[in-house]
Short mmCIF file of C-alpha atoms and ligand atoms in Angstrom, two decimals:
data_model
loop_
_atom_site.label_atom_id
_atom_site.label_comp_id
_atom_site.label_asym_id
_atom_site.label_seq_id
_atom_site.Cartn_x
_atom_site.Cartn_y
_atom_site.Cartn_z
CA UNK A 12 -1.60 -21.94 -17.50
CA UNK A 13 0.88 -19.79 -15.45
CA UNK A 14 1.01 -20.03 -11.96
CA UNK A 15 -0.05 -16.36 -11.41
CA UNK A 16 -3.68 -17.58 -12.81
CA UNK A 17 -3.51 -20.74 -11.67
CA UNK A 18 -3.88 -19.61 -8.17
CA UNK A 19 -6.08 -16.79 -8.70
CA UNK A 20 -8.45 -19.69 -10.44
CA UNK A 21 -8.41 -21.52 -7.25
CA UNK A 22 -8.89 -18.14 -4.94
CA UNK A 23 -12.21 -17.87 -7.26
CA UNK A 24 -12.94 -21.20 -6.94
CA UNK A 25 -12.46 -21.39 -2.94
CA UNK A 26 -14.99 -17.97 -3.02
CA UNK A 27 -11.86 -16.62 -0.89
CA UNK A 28 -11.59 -13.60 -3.73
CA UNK A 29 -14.94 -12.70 -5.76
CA UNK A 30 -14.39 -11.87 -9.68
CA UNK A 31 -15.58 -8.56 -10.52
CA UNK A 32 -14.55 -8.91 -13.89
CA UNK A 33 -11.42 -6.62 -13.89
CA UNK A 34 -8.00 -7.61 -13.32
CA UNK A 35 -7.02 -6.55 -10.31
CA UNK A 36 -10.09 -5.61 -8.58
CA UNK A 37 -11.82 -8.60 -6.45
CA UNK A 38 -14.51 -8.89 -4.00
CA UNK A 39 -13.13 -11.03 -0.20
CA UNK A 40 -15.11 -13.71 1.90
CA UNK A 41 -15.11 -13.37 5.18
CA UNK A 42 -12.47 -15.80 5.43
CA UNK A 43 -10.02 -13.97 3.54
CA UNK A 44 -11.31 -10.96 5.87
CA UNK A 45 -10.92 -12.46 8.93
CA UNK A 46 -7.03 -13.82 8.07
CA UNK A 47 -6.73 -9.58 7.41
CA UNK A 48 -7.74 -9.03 10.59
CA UNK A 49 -6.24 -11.18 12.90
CA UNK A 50 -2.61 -10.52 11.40
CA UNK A 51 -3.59 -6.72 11.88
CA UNK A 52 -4.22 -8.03 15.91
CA UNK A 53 -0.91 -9.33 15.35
CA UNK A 54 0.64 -6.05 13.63
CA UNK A 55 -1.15 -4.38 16.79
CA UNK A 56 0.67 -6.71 19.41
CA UNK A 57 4.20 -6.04 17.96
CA UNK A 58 3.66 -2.16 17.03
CA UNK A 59 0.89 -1.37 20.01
CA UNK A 60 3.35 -0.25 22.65
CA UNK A 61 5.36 2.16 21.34
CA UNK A 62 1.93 4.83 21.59
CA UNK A 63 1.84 5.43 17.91
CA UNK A 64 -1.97 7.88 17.22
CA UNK A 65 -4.00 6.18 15.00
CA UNK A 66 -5.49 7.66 11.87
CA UNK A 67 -7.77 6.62 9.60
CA UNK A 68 -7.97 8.30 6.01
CA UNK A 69 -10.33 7.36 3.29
CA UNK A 70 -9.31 5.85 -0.02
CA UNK A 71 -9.15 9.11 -1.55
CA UNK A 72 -7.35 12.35 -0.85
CA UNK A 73 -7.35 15.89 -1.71
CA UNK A 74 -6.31 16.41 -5.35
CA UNK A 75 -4.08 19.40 -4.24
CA UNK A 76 -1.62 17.69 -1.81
CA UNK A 77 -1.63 14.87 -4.21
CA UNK A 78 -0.20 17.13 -6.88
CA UNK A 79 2.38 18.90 -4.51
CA UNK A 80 3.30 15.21 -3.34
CA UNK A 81 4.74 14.87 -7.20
CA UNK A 82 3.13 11.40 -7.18
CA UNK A 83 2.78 12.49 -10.95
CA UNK A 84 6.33 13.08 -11.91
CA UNK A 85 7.82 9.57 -10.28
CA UNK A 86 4.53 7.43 -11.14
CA UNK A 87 2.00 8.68 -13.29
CA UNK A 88 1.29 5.47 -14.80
CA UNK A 89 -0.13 4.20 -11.76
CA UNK A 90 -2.73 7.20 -10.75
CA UNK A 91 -5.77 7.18 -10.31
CA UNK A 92 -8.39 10.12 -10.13
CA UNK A 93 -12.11 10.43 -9.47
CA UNK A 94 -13.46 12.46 -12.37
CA UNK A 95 -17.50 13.38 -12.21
CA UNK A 96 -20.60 14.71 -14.70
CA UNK A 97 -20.51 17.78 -13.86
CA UNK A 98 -22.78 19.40 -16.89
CA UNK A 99 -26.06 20.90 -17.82
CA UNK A 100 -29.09 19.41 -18.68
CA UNK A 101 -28.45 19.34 -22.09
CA UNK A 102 -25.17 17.79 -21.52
CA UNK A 103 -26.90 15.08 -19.76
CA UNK A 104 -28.63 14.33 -22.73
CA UNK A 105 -25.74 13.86 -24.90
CA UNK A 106 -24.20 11.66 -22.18
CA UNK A 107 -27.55 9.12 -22.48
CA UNK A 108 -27.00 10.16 -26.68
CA UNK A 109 -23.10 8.77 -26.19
CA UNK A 110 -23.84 5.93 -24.06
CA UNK A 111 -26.60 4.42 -25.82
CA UNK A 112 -24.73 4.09 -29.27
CA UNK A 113 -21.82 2.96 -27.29
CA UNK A 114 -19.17 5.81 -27.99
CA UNK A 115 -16.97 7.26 -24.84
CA UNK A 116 -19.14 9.09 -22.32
CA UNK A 117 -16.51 9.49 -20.61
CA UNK A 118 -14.32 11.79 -21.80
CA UNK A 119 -16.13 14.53 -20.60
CA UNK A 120 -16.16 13.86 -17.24
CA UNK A 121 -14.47 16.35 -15.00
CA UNK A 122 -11.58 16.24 -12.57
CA UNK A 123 -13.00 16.08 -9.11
CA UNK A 124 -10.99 17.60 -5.97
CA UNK A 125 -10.12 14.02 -5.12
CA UNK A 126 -7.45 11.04 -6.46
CA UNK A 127 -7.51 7.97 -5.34
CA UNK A 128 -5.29 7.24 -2.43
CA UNK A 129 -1.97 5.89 -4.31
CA UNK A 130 -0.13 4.88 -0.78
CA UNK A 131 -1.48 5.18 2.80
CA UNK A 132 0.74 7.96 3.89
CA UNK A 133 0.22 10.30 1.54
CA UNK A 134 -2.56 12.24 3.28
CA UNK A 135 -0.52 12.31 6.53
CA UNK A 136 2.30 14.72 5.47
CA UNK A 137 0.38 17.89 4.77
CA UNK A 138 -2.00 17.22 8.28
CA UNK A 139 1.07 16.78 10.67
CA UNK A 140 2.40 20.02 8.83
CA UNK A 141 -0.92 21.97 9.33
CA UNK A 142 -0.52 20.97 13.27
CA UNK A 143 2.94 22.77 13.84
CA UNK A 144 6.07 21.48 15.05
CA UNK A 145 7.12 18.16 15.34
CA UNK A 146 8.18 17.19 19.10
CA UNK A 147 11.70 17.14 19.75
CA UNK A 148 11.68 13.31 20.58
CA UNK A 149 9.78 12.38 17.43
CA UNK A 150 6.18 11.13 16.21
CA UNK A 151 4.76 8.45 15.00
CA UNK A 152 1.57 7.39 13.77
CA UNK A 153 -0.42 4.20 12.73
CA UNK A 154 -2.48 4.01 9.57
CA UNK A 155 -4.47 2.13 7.30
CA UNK A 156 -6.36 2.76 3.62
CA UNK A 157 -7.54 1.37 0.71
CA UNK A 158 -4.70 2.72 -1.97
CA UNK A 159 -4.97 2.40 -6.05
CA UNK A 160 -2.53 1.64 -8.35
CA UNK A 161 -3.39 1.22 -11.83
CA UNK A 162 -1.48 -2.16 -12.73
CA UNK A 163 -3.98 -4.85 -13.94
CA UNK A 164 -2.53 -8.40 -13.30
CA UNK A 165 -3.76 -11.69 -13.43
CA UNK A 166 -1.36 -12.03 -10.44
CA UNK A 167 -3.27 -12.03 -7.52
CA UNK A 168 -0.73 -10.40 -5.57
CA UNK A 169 -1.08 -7.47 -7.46
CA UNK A 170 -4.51 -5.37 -7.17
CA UNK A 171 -5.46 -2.55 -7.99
CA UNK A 172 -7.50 -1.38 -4.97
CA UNK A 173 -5.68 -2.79 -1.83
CA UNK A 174 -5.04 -2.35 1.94
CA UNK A 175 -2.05 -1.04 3.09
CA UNK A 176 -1.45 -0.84 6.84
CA UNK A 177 1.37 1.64 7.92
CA UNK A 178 3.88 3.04 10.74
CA UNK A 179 5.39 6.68 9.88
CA UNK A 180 7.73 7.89 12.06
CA UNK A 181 9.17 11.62 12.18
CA UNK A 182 12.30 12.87 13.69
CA UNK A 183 15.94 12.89 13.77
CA UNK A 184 18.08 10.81 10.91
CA UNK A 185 18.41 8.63 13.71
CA UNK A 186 15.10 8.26 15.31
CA UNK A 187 13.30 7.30 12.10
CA UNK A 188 16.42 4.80 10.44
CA UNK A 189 16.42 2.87 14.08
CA UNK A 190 12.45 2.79 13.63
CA UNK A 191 12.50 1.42 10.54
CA UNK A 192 15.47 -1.22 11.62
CA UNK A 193 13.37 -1.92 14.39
CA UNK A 194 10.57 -2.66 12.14
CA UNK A 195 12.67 -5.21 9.69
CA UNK A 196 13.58 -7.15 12.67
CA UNK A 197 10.36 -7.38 13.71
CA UNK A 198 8.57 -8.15 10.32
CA UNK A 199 10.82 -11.31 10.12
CA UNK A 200 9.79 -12.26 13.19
CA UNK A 201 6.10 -11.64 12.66
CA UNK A 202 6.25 -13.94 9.71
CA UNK A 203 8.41 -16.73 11.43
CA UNK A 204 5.51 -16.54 13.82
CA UNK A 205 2.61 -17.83 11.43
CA UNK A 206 4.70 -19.79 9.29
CA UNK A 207 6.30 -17.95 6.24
CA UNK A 208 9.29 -17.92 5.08
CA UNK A 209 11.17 -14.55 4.02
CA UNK A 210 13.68 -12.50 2.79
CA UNK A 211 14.31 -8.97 2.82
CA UNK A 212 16.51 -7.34 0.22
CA UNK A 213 17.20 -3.99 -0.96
CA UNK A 214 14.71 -2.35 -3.31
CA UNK A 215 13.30 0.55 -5.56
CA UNK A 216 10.18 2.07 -6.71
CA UNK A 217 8.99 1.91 -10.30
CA UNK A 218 9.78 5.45 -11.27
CA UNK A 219 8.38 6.06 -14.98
CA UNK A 220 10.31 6.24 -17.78
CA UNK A 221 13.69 7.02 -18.61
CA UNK A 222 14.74 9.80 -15.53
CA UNK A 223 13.27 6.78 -13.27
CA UNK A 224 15.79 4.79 -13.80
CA UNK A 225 18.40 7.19 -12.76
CA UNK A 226 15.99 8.09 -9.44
CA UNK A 227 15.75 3.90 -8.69
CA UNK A 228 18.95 3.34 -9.03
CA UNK A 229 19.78 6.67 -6.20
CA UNK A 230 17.17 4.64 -3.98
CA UNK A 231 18.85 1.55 -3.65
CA UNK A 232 22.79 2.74 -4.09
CA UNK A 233 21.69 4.80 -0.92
CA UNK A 234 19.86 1.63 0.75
CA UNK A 235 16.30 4.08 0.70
CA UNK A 236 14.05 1.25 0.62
CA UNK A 237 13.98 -2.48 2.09
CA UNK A 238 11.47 -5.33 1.02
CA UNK A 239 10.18 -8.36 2.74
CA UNK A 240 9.50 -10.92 0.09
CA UNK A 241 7.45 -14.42 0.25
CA UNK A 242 7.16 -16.33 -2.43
CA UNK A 243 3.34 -16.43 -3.45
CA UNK A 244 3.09 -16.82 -7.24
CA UNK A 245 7.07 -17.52 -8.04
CA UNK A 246 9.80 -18.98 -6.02
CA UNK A 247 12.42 -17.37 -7.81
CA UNK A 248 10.13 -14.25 -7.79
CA UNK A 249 9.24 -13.71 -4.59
CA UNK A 250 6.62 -10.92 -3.40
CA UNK A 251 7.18 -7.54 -1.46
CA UNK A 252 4.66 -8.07 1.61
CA UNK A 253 5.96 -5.37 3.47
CA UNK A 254 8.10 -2.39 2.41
CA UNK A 255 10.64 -0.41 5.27
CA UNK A 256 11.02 2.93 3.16
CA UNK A 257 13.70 6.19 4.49
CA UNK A 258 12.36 9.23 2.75
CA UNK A 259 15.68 11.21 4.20
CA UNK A 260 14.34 14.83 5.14
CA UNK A 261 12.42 14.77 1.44
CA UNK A 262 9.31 15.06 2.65
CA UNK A 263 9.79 16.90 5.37
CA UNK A 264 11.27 19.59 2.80
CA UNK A 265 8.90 19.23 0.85
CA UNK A 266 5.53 19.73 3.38
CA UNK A 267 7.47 21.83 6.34
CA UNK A 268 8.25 19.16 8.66
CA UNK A 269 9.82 21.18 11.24
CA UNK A 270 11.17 20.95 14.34
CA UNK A 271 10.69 23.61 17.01
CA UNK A 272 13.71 25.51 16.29
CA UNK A 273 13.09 25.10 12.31
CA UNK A 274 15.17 22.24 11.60
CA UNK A 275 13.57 19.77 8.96
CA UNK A 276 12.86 16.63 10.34
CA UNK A 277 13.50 13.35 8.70
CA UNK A 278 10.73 10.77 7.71
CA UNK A 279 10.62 6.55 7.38
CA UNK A 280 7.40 4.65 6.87
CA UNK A 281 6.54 1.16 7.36
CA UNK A 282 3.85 -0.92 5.06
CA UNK A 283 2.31 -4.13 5.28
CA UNK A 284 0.17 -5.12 1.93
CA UNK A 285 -2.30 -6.78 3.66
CA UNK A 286 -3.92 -8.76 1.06
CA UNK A 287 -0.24 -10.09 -0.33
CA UNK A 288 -0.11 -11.28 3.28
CA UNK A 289 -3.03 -13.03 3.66
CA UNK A 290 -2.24 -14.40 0.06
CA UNK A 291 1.00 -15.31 1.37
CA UNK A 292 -0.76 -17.17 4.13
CA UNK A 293 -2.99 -19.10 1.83
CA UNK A 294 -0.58 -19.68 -0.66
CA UNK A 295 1.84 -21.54 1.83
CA UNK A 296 -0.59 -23.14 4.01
CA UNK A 297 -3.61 -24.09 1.52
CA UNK A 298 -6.55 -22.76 0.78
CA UNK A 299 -8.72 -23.75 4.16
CA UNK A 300 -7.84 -22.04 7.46
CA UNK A 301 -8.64 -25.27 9.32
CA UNK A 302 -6.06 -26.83 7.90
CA UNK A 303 -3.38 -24.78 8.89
CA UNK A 304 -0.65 -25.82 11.22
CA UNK A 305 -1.85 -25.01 15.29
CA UNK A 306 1.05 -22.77 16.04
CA UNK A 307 -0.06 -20.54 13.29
CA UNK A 308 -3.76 -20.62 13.87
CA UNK A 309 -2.51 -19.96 17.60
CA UNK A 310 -0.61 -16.94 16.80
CA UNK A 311 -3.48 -15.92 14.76
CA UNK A 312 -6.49 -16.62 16.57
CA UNK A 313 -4.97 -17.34 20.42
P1 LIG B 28 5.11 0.33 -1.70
O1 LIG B 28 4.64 1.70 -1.33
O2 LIG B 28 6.38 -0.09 -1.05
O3 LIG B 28 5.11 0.10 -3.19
O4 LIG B 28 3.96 -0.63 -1.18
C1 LIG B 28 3.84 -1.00 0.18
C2 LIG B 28 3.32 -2.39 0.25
O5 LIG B 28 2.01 -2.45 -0.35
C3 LIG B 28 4.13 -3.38 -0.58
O6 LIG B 28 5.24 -3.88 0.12
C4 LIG B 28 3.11 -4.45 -0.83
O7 LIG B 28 3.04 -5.35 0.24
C5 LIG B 28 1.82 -3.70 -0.96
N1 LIG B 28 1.53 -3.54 -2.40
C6 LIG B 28 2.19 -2.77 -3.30
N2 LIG B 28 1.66 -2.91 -4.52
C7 LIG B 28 0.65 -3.80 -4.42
C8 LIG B 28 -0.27 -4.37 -5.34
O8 LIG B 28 -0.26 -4.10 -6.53
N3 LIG B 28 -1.17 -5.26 -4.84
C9 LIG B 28 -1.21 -5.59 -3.54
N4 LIG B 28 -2.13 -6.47 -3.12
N5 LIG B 28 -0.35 -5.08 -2.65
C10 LIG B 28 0.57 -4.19 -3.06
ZN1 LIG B 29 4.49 5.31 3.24
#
């Protein structure tokens, strides 16, 4: 047995993840929960000064600024949408007709107006834009959501509904490249803090197909995105548990990010995979909290 299932056969076993029977998709104790949320109190004690307004979006988002995003041209392979019956009465009786002898029912579903959140700043863009200009001195904003990628794994490390907590900071090419250095310093120490040990390395999205790897191998020649990486599953492998991305004045192109005096403003944003954290956590210190070392349960729990 590899050691990707090896140690998703022990999460099940500890009742720390709950098999739904899809790769990829898991139910969490409330031990698993609480690790989440005391290294989000943690997240909070590091990022909590600097005044960042906190949004919450759901785990979906509006089908129209997902397709002006182009999430679909860099990663279609990984979308996912929310499609609904949407029929007559007679349709629904060919849906119970199609179902029963086991043939697709769904392929008549319809596209709803929402897609599944694929990362937690997406929705953000086209709100700040809808608000007007962007302060000279910057903004910044703190967020969390439930995002979908459609990669079934037996690695436990990758899921296909997971959280993602996130910093995104607007401004000046300076502003939001000293944010996100700020932010790498700080991740390392976070982790130092409850044990872990890390790396951070250069990195690049998995843009589909054959354009994508010209567009990966921009991002990292122009140093676009940064990983954090603990070894969970794979020492020589080690896993992105947070990810320092500059999005140069793309998005801000892109959604009318503007400045007062119509300048496009510039755009980094910070994420934390908080479930390849906590896995992180269990992975390196063993399965039961109580047994951690003090100073981490300290920095954890006070
Ligand atoms: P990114 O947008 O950089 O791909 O993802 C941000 C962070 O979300 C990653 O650094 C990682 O911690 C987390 N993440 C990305 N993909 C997955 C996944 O498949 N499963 C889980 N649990 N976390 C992920
Ligand atoms: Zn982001």
């Amino acid at each position: 047995m590899d050691m990707q299932s090896s140690f998703l056969d022990r999460l099940f076993d500890s009742g720390l993840l709950i098999d739904t029977g899809v790769d990829g998709l898991y139910g969490r104790s409330g031990q698993f929960e609480d690790v989440i949320s005391a290294f989000e109190r943690l997240i909070d004690k590091f990022g909590g000064a600097d005044g960042a307004e906190a949004i919450r979006f759901p785990p979906g988002m509006n089908r129209a600024f997902f397709e002006t995003s182009g999430y679909m041209k860099s990663f279609p392979q990984l979308a996912g949408t929310v499609h609904s019956f949407c029929g007559n009465e007679l349709d629904h009786m060919s849906l119970l007709k199609c179902m029963e002898v086991g043939d697709d029912w769904t392929k008549d579903q319809q596209a709803t107006d929402i897609v599944l959140t694929p990362a937690a700043c997406y929705p953000l863009y086209p709100t700040v834009a809808k608000r007007g200009a962007i302060p000279e001195n910057g903004a910044l904003y703190d967020l969390q959501s439930y995002c979908f990628r459609h990669e079934p794994s037996k690695d436990p490390a990758r899921q296909q509904l997971f959280r993602m907590r996130e910093y995104v900071c607007m401004g000046s090419e300076k502003h939001v490249t000293d944010f996100r250095q700020s932010w790498m310093d700080r991740g390392v120490e976070m982790m130092k803090a409850v044990g872990l040990d890390v790396t951070i390395d250069v990195a690049n999205d998995p843009f589909f197909g054959r354009a994508g790897k010209m567009l990966a191998n921009n991002q990292r020649d122009q140093n676009l995105k940064f990983e954090l990486l603990i070894p969970i599953t794979s020492v020589a492998k080690p896993t992105a548990c947070m990810s320092f991305n500059y999005h140069q004045d793309a998005f801000g192109t892109k959604w009318g990010l503007n400045f007062a005096d119509g300048s496009v403003v510039h755009t980094a944003c910070v994420g934390f995979g908080l479930e390849r954290i906590a896995l992180a956590l269990f992975h390196t210190h063993g399965l039961d909290v109580k047994e951690w070392p003090e100073s981490v349960r300290k920095t954890l729990w006070g």
